[in-house]
PDB file of C-alpha atoms in Angstrom:
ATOM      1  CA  UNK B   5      -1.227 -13.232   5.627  1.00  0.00           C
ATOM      2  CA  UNK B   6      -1.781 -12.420   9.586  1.00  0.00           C
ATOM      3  CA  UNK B   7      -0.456  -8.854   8.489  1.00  0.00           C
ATOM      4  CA  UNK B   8      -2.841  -8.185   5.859  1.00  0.00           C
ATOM      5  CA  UNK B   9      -5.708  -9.115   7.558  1.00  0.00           C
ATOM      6  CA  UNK B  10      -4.709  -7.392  10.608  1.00  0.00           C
ATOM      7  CA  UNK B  11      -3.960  -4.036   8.146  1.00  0.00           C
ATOM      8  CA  UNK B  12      -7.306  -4.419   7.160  1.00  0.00           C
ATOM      9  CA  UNK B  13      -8.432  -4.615  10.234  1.00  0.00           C
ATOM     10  CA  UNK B  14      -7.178  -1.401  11.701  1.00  0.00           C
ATOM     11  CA  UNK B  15      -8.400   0.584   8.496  1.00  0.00           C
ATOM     12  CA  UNK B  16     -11.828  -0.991   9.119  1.00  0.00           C
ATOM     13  CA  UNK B  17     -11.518   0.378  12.746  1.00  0.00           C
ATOM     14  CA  UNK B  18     -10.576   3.323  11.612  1.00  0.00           C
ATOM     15  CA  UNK B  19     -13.564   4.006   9.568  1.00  0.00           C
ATOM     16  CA  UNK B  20     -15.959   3.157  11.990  1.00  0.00           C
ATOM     17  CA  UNK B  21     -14.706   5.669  14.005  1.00  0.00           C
ATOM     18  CA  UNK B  22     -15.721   8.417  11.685  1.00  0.00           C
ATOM     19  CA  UNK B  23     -19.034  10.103  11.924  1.00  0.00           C
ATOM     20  CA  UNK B  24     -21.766   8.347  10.776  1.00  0.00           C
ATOM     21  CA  UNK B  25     -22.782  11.114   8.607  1.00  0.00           C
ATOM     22  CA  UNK B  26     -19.183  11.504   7.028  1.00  0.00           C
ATOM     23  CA  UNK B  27     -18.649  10.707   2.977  1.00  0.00           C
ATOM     24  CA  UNK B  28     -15.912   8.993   4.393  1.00  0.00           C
ATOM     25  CA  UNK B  29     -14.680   5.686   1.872  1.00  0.00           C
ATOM     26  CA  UNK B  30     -12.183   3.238   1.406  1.00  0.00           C
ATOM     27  CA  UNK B  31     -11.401   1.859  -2.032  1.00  0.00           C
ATOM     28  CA  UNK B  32      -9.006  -0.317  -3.655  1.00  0.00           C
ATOM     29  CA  UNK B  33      -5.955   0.842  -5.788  1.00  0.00           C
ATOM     30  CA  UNK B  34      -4.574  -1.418  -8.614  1.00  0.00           C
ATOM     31  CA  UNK B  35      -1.740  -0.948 -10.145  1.00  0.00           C
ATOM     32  CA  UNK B  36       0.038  -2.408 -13.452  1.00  0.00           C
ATOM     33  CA  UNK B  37       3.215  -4.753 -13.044  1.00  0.00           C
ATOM     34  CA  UNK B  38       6.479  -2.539 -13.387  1.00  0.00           C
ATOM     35  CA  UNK B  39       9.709  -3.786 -14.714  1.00  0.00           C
ATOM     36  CA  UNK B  40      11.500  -4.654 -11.749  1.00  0.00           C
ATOM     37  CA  UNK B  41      11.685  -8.369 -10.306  1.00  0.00           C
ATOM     38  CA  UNK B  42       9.802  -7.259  -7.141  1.00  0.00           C
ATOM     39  CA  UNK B  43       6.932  -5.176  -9.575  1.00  0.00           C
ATOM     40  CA  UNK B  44       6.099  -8.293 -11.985  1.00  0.00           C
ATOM     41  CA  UNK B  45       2.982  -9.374 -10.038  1.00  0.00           C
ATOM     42  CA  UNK B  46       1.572  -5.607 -10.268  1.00  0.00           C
ATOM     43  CA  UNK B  47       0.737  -4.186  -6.590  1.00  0.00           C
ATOM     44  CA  UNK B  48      -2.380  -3.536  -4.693  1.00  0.00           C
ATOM     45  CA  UNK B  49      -2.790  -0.904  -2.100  1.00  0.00           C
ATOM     46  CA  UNK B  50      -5.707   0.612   0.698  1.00  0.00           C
ATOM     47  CA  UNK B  51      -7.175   4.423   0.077  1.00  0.00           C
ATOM     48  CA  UNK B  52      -9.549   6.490   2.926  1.00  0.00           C
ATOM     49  CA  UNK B  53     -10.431   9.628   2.133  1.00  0.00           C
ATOM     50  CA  UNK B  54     -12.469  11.391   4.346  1.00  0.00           C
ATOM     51  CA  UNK B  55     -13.910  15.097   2.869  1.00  0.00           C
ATOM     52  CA  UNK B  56     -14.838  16.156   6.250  1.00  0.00           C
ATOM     53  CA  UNK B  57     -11.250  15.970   7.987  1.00  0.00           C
ATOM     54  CA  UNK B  58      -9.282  16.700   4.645  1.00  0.00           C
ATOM     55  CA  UNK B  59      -7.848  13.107   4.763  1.00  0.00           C
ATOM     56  CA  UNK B  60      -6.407  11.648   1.794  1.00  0.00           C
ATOM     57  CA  UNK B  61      -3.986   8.468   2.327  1.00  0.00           C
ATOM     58  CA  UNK B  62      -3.220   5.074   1.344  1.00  0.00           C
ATOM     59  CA  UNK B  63      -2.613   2.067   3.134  1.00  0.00           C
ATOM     60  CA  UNK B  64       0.611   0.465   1.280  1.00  0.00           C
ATOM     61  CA  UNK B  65       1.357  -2.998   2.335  1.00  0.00           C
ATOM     62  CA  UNK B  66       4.149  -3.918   0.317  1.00  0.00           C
ATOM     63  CA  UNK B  67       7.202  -1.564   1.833  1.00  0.00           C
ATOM     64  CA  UNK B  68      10.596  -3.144   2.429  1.00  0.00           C
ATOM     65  CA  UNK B  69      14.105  -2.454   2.592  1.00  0.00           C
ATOM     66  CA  UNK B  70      15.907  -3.300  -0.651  1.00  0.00           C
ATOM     67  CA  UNK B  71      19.423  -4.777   0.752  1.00  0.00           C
ATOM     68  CA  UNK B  72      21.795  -6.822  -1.022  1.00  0.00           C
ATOM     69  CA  UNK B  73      20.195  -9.999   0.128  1.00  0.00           C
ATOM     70  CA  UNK B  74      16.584  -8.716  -1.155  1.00  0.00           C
ATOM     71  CA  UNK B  75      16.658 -10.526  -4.295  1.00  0.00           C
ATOM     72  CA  UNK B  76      17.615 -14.031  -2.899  1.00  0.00           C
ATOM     73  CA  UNK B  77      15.494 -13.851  -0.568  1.00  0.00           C
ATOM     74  CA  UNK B  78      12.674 -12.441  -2.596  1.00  0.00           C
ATOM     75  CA  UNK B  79      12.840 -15.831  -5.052  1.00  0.00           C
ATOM     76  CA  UNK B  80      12.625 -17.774  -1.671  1.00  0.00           C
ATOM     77  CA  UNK B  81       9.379 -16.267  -0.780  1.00  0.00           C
ATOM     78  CA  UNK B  82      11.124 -14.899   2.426  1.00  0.00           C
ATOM     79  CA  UNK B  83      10.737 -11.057   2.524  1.00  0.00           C
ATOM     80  CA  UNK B  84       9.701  -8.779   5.049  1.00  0.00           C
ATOM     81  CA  UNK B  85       6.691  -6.626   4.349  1.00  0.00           C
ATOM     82  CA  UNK B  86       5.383  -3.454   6.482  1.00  0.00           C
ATOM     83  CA  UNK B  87       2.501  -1.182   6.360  1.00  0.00           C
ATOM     84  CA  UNK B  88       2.809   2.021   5.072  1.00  0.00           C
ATOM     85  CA  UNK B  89       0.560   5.410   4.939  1.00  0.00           C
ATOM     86  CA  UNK B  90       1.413   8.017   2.459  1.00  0.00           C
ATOM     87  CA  UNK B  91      -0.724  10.940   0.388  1.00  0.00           C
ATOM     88  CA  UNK B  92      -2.761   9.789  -2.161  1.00  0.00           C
ATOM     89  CA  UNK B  93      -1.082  12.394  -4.469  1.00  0.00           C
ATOM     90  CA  UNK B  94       2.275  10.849  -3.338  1.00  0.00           C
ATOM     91  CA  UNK B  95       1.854   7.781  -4.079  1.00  0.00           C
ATOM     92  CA  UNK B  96       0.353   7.964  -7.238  1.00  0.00           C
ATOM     93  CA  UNK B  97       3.028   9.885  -8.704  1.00  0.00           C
ATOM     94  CA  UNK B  98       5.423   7.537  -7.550  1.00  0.00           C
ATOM     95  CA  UNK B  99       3.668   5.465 -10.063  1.00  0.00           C
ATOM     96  CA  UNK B 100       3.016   7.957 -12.816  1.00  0.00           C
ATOM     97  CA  UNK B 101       7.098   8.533 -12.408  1.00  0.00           C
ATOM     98  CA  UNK B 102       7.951   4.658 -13.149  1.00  0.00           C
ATOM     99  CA  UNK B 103       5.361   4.891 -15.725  1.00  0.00           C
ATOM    100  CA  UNK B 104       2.820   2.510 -14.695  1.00  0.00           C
ATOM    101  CA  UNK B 105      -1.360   2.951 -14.506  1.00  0.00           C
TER     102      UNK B 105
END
C-alpha cells in the first residue's frame, strides 16, 4: 500500500511541475478482468498526458516477473509489484491484443 501511495505521489509531483497554463491531466484507466489467475480482479492503471510537451504515458502499478514460484506465491498474497511507465498507445493495445476493454 506504501507503494501506491508513494506512486501517486510522484505523479502528483509531477503534475505540479507543469505550467500552470498547460491542459496537462491525469485520469484513471480501468480495465476488464482477463482470463489469467493474476487478471481475475481486472487492473487499474495512472495516465498524464500533457498536449504541450507531446506526453502520453501511463503509470502501471501492477508489473512483475512471472517465475515458476509466481503462482504460489500469488495465492499467498506475497508478490512483488513495481511501477511501470509505458505509451498510452502501448499499453492499450496490450489490452486490445488479450481482448479485454
Amino acid at each position: 500500500m506504501k507503494k501506491i501511495i508513494l506512486s501517486l505521489i510522484f505523479i502528483s509531483f509531477h503534475l505540479l511541475n507543469a505550467d500552470a497554463q498547460s491542459q496537462a491531466s491525469l485520469s484513471v484507466l480501468t480495465c476488464e478482468p482477463g482470463k489469467d489467475v493474476y487478471a481475475q480482479f481486472g487492473h487499474t492503471a495512472f495516465r498524464y498526458v500533457n498536449p504541450d510537451t507531446h506526453t502520453d504515458i501511463v503509470y502501471n502499478y501492477g508489473i512483475f516477473s512471472f517465475s515458476d514460484d509466481f503462482l504460489y506465491n500469488f495465492v499467498k498474497g506475497e508478490t512483488y509489484y513495481r511501477l511501470g511507465k509505458t505509451q498510452t498507445s502501448r499499453f492499450v493495445a496490450e489490452y486490445y491484443y488479450n481482448n479485454r476493454t
